[in-house]
Amino acid sequence: MIYAANLKCNYTRSGFLEYARVLDRNISDQSVMVFPPSSAFLEAKFKFTQGAQNFYPAKSGSFTGEIGSDMLDEFGITTVLIGHSERRALGEDEPFLKAKFDFAKQNGWDIIYCIGEDDITHMNGSTKEFLCDQLENIDLEYENLVVAYEPIWAIGTGKSAKAEFIAEILDFISTKTTAPLLYGGSVNIANIDDIKAIKNCDGVLIGTASWDANKFLEIIKKD
């Protein structure tokens, strides 16, 4: 199982250092990724993989406020999130997401590519068609790809999608790619067992429930 923590806009560098130390002391051979804010990146090496929540598809240049690959290289970061709904909501459209994907692929980075539908699309029963549109611009055979299904209507609400629905959607996505599949959307200690039991679920992308290192560890170590 892959356990990925999206810390979003939380933690200063000193705070993340303590988080990282707690996590590092208590994991062994689990596949764990943590995505801190860029201002909290650490140069130290840990048992988990440190990834970037965001980047601009360029080494450097006149891109005010952006993070180029030169900055990621300084911290040895080669794992990135692309397509998270909160980035899409800020205006990252399909052509730009394709540019980010292609740049990351060119650099051989590990990519977690996020897809997911809003509540209206979900209620209309158009989820599968919507997800197909989100996937059509990327190379689904890229060897370092992981796809994360995150229904927008479940993110940060405390109410996860039902296991049967998650299973149906992950089964569908598995017909499009052989990449590992994650589920994200109010994953927590109460529902992790049901989610882990889903056939085509290879891991989870966790938001709020991962912000406390000890609570994240409870999820990782839950049998």
Coordinates of C-alpha atoms in Angstrom, one line a residue, residues 35-170:
F35 CA 4.0 16.5 0.2
P36 CA 4.8 19.6 2.4
P37 CA 4.5 23.2 1.2
S38 CA 7.5 24.3 -0.8
S39 CA 8.7 26.7 1.9
A40 CA 9.1 23.7 4.3
F41 CA 11.2 21.5 2.0
L42 CA 14.0 19.7 3.9
E43 CA 17.4 18.7 2.6
A44 CA 17.7 15.9 5.1
K45 CA 17.1 12.3 4.0
F46 CA 14.2 10.3 5.5
K47 CA 12.6 6.9 5.1
F48 CA 9.7 8.5 3.4
T49 CA 9.7 10.2 0.0
Q50 CA 9.4 14.0 0.1
G51 CA 7.3 15.4 -2.8
A52 CA 6.2 18.7 -4.3
Q53 CA 2.5 19.8 -4.2
N54 CA 3.1 22.1 -7.1
F55 CA 5.7 23.2 -9.7
Y56 CA 6.0 25.1 -12.9
P57 CA 7.0 23.2 -16.1
A58 CA 10.4 24.9 -16.5
K59 CA 13.9 24.8 -15.0
S60 CA 13.7 28.5 -14.1
G61 CA 12.8 31.8 -15.7
S62 CA 10.5 34.8 -15.5
F63 CA 7.6 33.0 -13.8
T64 CA 6.8 35.1 -10.7
G65 CA 5.8 33.1 -7.7
E66 CA 6.5 29.7 -9.3
I67 CA 8.7 26.8 -8.5
G68 CA 11.0 25.5 -11.2
S69 CA 12.8 22.2 -11.4
D70 CA 16.1 23.8 -10.4
M71 CA 14.5 24.5 -7.0
L72 CA 13.2 21.0 -6.7
D73 CA 16.6 19.6 -7.7
E74 CA 18.2 21.4 -4.8
F75 CA 16.2 19.3 -2.4
G76 CA 16.4 16.1 -4.4
I77 CA 12.7 16.1 -5.1
T78 CA 11.6 13.9 -8.0
T79 CA 8.0 13.1 -6.9
V80 CA 5.2 15.5 -7.7
L81 CA 1.4 16.0 -7.5
I82 CA -0.4 17.1 -10.6
G83 CA -4.0 17.8 -11.2
H84 CA -5.2 18.2 -7.6
S85 CA -8.7 19.7 -7.5
E86 CA -7.5 22.6 -5.5
R87 CA -5.0 23.5 -8.2
R88 CA -7.6 23.0 -10.9
A89 CA -9.9 25.4 -9.0
L90 CA -7.2 28.0 -9.2
G91 CA -7.2 27.8 -13.0
E92 CA -4.9 25.0 -14.0
D93 CA -6.7 23.7 -17.1
E94 CA -6.1 20.6 -19.2
P95 CA -3.5 22.1 -21.5
F96 CA -1.5 23.4 -18.6
L97 CA -1.8 20.1 -16.7
K98 CA -0.6 18.3 -19.9
A99 CA 2.4 20.7 -20.0
K100 CA 3.2 19.8 -16.4
F101 CA 2.8 16.1 -17.0
D102 CA 5.0 16.2 -20.1
F103 CA 7.7 18.1 -18.3
A104 CA 7.6 15.8 -15.3
K105 CA 7.8 12.8 -17.6
Q106 CA 10.7 14.3 -19.5
N107 CA 12.5 14.5 -16.2
G108 CA 11.6 11.0 -15.2
W109 CA 9.8 12.1 -12.1
D110 CA 7.3 10.0 -10.2
I111 CA 3.9 11.5 -10.7
I112 CA 0.7 11.3 -8.7
Y113 CA -1.9 12.5 -11.1
C114 CA -5.2 13.5 -9.5
I115 CA -8.6 13.2 -11.0
G116 CA -12.1 13.6 -9.6
E117 CA -15.6 14.9 -10.2
D118 CA -17.7 17.5 -8.4
D119 CA -21.0 16.8 -6.7
I120 CA -23.2 17.8 -9.7
T121 CA -21.3 15.5 -12.1
H122 CA -21.6 12.7 -9.5
M123 CA -25.3 13.2 -9.0
N124 CA -25.8 13.3 -12.8
G125 CA -24.2 9.9 -13.0
S126 CA -21.5 11.2 -15.4
T127 CA -18.4 10.4 -13.3
K128 CA -16.8 7.9 -15.7
E129 CA -17.1 10.1 -18.7
F130 CA -15.8 13.1 -16.7
L131 CA -12.7 11.1 -15.5
C132 CA -12.0 9.9 -19.1
D133 CA -11.8 13.5 -20.2
Q134 CA -9.3 14.3 -17.4
L135 CA -7.1 11.3 -18.4
E136 CA -7.1 11.8 -22.1
N137 CA -4.2 14.2 -22.3
I138 CA -1.6 12.2 -20.4
D139 CA 0.4 9.1 -21.1
L140 CA -1.4 6.4 -19.2
E141 CA 1.5 4.0 -19.9
Y142 CA 4.1 6.2 -18.3
E143 CA 6.1 3.8 -16.0
N144 CA 6.3 6.3 -13.1
L145 CA 2.7 7.2 -13.0
V146 CA 0.3 6.8 -10.1
V147 CA -3.4 7.9 -10.5
A148 CA -5.3 9.2 -7.5
Y149 CA -9.1 9.3 -7.6
E150 CA -10.3 12.1 -5.4
P151 CA -14.0 12.9 -5.7
I152 CA -14.2 16.6 -5.0
W153 CA -17.5 16.2 -3.1
A154 CA -15.7 14.1 -0.5
I155 CA -12.4 16.1 -0.1
G156 CA -12.3 17.8 3.3
T157 CA -15.9 17.0 4.1
G158 CA -15.3 14.2 6.6
K159 CA -17.6 12.0 4.5
S160 CA -15.8 9.6 2.3
A161 CA -17.4 7.9 -0.8
K162 CA -18.9 4.5 -0.1
A163 CA -16.5 1.6 -0.6
E164 CA -18.8 0.0 -3.3
F165 CA -18.7 3.2 -5.3
I166 CA -14.9 3.6 -4.9
A167 CA -14.5 0.0 -6.0
E168 CA -16.6 0.6 -9.1
I169 CA -14.6 3.7 -10.1
L170 CA -11.2 2.2 -9.5

